[in-house]
XYZ file of C-alpha atoms in Angstrom:
341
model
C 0.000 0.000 0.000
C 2.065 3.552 -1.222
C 2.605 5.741 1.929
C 0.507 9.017 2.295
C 2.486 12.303 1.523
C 3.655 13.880 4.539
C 1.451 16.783 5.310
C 2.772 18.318 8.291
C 0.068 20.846 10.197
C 2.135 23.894 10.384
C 1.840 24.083 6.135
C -1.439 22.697 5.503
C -3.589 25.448 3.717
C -0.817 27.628 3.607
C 1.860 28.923 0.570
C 4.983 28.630 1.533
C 9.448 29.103 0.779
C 10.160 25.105 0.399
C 13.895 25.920 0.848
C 12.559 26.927 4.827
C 10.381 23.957 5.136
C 13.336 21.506 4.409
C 15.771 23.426 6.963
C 13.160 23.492 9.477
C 12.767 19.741 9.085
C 9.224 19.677 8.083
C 9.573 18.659 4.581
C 12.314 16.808 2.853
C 13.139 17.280 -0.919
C 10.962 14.671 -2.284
C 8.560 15.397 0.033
C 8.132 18.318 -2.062
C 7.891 16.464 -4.926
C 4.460 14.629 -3.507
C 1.538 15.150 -4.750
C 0.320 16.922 -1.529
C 2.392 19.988 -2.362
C 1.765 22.580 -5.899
C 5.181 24.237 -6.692
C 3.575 28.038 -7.843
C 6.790 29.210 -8.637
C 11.087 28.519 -8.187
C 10.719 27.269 -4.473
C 7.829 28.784 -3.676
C 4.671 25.928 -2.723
C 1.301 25.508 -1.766
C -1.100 22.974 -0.076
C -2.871 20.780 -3.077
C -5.695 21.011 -1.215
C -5.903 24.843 -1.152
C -8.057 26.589 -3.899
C -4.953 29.016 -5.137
C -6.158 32.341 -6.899
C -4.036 34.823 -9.326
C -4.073 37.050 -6.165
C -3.000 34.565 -3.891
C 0.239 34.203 -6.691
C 0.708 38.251 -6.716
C 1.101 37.942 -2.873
C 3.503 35.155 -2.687
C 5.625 37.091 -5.134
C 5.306 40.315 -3.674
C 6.697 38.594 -0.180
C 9.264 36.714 -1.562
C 10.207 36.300 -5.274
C 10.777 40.631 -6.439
C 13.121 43.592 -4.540
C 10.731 45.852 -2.187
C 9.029 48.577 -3.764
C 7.597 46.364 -6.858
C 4.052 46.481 -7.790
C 1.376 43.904 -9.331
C 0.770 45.598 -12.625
C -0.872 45.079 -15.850
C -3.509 42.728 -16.525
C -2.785 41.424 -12.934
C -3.486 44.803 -11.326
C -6.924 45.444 -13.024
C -8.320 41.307 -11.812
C -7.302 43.293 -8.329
C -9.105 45.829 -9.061
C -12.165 42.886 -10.695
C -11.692 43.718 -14.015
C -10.805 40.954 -16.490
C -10.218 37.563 -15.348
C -6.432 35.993 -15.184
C -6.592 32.411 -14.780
C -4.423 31.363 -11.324
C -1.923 29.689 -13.477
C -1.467 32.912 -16.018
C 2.035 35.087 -15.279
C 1.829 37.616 -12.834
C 2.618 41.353 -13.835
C 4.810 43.249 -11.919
C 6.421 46.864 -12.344
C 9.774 47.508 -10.415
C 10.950 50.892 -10.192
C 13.876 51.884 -12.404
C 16.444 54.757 -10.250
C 17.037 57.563 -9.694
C 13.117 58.622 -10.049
C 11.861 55.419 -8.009
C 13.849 56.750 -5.297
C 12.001 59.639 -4.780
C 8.444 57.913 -5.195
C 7.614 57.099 -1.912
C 5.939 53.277 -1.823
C 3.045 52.349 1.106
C 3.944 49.573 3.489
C 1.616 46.571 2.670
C -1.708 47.373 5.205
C -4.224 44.893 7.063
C -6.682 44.133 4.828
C -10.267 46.669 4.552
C -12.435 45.524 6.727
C -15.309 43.327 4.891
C -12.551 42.430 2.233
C -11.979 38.779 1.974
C -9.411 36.935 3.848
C -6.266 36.138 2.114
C -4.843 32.980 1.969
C -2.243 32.757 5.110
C 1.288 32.611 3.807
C 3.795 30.849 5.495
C 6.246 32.348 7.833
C 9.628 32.139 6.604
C 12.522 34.585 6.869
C 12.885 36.875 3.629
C 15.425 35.353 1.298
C 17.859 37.847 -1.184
C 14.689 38.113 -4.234
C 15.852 35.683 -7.107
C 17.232 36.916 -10.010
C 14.495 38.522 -13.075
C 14.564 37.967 -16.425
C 13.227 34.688 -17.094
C 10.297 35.161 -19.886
C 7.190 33.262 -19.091
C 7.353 29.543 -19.816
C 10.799 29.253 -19.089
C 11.822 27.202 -15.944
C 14.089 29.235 -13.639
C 14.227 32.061 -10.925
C 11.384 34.040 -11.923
C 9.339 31.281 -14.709
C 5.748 32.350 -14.083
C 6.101 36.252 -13.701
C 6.450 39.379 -16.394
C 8.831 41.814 -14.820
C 8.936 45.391 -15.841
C 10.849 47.966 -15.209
C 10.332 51.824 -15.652
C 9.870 55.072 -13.693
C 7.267 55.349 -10.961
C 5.928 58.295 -10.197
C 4.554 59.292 -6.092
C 0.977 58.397 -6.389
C 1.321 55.487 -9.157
C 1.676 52.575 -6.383
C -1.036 51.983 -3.743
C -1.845 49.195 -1.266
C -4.957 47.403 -1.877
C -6.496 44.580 0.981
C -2.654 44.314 1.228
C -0.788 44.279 -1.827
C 0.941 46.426 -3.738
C -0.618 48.171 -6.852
C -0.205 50.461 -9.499
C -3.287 53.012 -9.222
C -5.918 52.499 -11.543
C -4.291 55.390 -13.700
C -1.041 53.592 -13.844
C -2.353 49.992 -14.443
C -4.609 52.107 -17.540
C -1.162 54.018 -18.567
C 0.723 50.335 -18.623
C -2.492 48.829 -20.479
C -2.266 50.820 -23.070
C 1.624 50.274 -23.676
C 1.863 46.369 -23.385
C -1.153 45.129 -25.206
C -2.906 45.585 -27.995
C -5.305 48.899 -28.060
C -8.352 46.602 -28.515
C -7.366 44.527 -25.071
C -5.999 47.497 -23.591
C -9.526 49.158 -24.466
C -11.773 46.026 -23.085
C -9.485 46.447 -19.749
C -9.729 50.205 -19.139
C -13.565 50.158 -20.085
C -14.025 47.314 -16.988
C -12.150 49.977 -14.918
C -14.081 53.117 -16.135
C -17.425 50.887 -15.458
C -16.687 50.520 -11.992
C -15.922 54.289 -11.447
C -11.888 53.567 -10.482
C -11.463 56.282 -12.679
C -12.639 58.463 -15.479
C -12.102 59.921 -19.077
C -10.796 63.174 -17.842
C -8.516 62.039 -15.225
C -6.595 59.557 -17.921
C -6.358 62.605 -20.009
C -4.892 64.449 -17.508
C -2.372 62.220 -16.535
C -1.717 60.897 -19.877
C -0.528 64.709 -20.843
C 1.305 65.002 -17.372
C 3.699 62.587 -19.002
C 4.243 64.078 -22.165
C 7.327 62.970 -24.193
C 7.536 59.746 -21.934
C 7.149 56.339 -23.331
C 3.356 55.718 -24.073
C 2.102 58.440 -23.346
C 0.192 58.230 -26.441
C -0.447 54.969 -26.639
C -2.747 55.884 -23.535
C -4.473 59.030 -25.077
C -4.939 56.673 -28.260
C -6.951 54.165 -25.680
C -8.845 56.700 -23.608
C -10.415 57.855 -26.713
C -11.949 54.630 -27.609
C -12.715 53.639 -23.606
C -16.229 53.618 -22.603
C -18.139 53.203 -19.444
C -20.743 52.101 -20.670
C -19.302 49.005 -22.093
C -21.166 45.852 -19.921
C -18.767 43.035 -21.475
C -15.173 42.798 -23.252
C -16.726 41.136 -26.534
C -19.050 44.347 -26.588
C -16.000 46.513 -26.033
C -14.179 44.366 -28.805
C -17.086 44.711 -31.209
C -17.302 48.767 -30.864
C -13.898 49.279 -31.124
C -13.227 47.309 -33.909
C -16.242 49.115 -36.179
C -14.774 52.517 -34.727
C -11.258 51.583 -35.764
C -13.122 50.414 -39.531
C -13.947 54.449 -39.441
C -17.337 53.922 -38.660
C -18.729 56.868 -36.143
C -18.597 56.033 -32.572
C -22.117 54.450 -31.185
C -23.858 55.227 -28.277
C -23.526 52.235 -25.544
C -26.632 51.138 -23.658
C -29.173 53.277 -25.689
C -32.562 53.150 -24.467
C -35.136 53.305 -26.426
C -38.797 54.258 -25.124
C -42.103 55.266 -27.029
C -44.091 58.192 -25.794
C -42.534 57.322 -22.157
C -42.610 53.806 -22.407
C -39.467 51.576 -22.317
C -39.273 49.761 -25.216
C -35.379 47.972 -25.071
C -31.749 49.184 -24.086
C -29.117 48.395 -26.941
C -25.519 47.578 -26.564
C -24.331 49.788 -29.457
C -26.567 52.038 -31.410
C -26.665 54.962 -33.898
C -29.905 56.825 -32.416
C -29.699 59.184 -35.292
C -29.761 56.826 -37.776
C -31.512 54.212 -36.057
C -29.381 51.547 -36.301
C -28.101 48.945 -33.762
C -25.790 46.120 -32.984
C -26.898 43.672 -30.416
C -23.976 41.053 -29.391
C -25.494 37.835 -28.660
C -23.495 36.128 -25.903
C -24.063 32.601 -24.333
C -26.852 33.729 -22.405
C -28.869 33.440 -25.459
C -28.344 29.554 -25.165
C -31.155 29.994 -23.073
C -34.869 29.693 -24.886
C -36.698 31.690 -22.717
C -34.051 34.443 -22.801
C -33.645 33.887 -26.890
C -37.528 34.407 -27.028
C -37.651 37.349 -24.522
C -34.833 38.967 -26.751
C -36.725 38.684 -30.186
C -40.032 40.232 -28.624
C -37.686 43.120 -27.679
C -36.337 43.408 -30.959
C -39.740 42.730 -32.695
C -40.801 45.867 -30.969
C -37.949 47.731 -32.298
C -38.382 46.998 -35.740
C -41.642 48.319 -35.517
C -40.188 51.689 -34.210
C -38.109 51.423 -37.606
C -34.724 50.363 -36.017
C -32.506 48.013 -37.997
C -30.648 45.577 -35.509
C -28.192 43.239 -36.533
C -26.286 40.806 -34.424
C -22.999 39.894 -34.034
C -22.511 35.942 -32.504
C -18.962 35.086 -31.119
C -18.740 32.505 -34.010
C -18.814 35.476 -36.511
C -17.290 38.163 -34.840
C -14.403 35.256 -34.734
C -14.851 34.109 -38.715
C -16.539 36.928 -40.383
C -15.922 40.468 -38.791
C -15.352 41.960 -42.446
C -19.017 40.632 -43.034
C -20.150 42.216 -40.179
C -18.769 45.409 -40.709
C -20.308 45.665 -44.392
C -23.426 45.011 -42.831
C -23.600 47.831 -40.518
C -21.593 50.390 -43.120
C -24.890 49.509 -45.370
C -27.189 49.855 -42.579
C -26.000 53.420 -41.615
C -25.528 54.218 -45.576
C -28.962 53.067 -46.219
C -30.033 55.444 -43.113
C -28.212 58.525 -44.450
C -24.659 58.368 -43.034
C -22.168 59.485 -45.253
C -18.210 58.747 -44.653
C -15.978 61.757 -43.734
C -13.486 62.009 -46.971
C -10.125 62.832 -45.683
């Protein structure tokens, strides 16, 4: 009969250094091995039995994998901040501060968590080890396999503490958006934080021109412009960026549409002066009753002279150049005419 893995009581639910179990004689080297214990990154563990999230990884290499003063960043930052979803297993973004300008950009201590925030998972107390050496790209096995380190100047005010952790401010994670992925991601991100009022249009503006001559600063104005709150999922941020970018004219997001007073149906992207829509059908639709519901809405609609189309995932995938000729018709047919540059 095998033997059970050794699962001694001071590491159970926790994340922890492996290098500190073994010289405190709780685990041995193969223990580790075991399938009782999840390596998360270069001797850095956690209980198998312990549901591990992407923040629970940003905290274990905040404590104990980057130099002090480093931030969760990026696409990591905003799932802080609930926008987006990183899978636990997906690299973890962080920023560390390039001299002499870090220096002067004074960095919070990590707090107690806000009250009513949920508990973190407890990490193991070890003593700090030197932080291993950066520069491994993600996939690679090494020091840092499993993280995406940048570096560049922090301003005061870019790095905040949140249930915790270290962050880049909303601004900063928009700012870093907006120079490490694509405009249309960078745009489905920064609408998700707009939505939940972590910021605004304005105050990206602002801070975008604050750091004129510096290295994206553009590349955020170029974002902001396309951002909208009013976006309530990425594939219907993907969609109206994508006909924008085409040079169609920007739509209206969540347009309602009512009849002497009387709601008739709110529309993920429409043209009110041209009556024209786009409704993107997402997997809620599976559902019959919802698929009916939706067609009485947009039978109504048509009657008030709208012209709807839809977009499915399966086209905007396959056929977005068919899409877009649809709705440059629609609007033609309604009396837009292209700007000729």
């Amino acid at each position: 009969m095998p033997k059970a893995p050794r699962r001694p009581p001071q590491l159970r639910g926790r994340i922890f250094r492996g290098s500190v179990a073994v010289r405190r004689g709780l685990l041995t080297r193969n223990d580790l091995r075991s399938s009782a214990w999840r390596p998360l990154f270069r001797d850095v563990y956690a209980d198998a039995q312990l549901s591990v999230t992407h923040a629970d990884r940003c905290a274990a290499v905040l404590r104990w994998l980057v130099p002090a003063g480093t931030a969760i960043a990026g696409r990591s930052a905003a799932a802080l901040y609930r926008v987006g979803h990183v899978a636990p297993e997906q690299p973890v973004d962080v920023l560390t501060p390039t001299p002499p300008r870090a220096l002067s950009a004074p960095v919070p201590a990590p707090a107690a968590p806000a009250p009513g925030s949920a508990p973190a998972v407890r990490l193991a107390r070890t003593s700090d080890a030197a932080p291993a050496r950066p520069g491994c790209a993600p996939g690679q096995r090494g020091p840092m396999s499993g993280l995406r380190v940048h570096r560049a100047e922090v301003d005061p005010g870019d790095v905040v503490e949140r249930a915790g952790i270290l962050v880049t401010s909303p601004a900063r994670t928009c700012w870093d958006l907006a120079r490490w992925l694509d405009v249309i991601e960078a745009v489905v991100l920064i609408d998700g934080l707009l939505a939940r009022g972590l910021t605004d249009v304005t105050a990206l503006r602002e801070y975008a021109l604050a750091r004129a001559g510096r290295r994206g600063w553009r590349s955020l104005l170029r974002a902001v412009d396309l951002a909208d709150a009013g976006a309530e999922s990425p594939q219907e941020s993907r969609t109206r960026v994508r006909l924008v970018r085409a040079g169609l004219p920007r739509p209206e997001t969540q347009w309602v549409v009512s009849q002497q007073g009387r709601f008739i149906a709110r529309l993920d992207l429409a043209w009110p002066e041209f009556r024209v829509a786009v409704e993107y059908d997402g997997l809620w639709h599976d559902d019959p009753e919802q698929f009916h519901r939706d067609r009485q809405r947009l039978n109504r609609l048509l009657g008030a002279e709208w012209i709807v189309l839809h977009v499915t995932a399966k086209r905007f995938r396959h056929d977005f150049d068919g899409i877009l000729t649809e709705v440059r018709a629609a609007l033609r047919a309604r009396g837009w005419r292209a700007a000729v540059t």
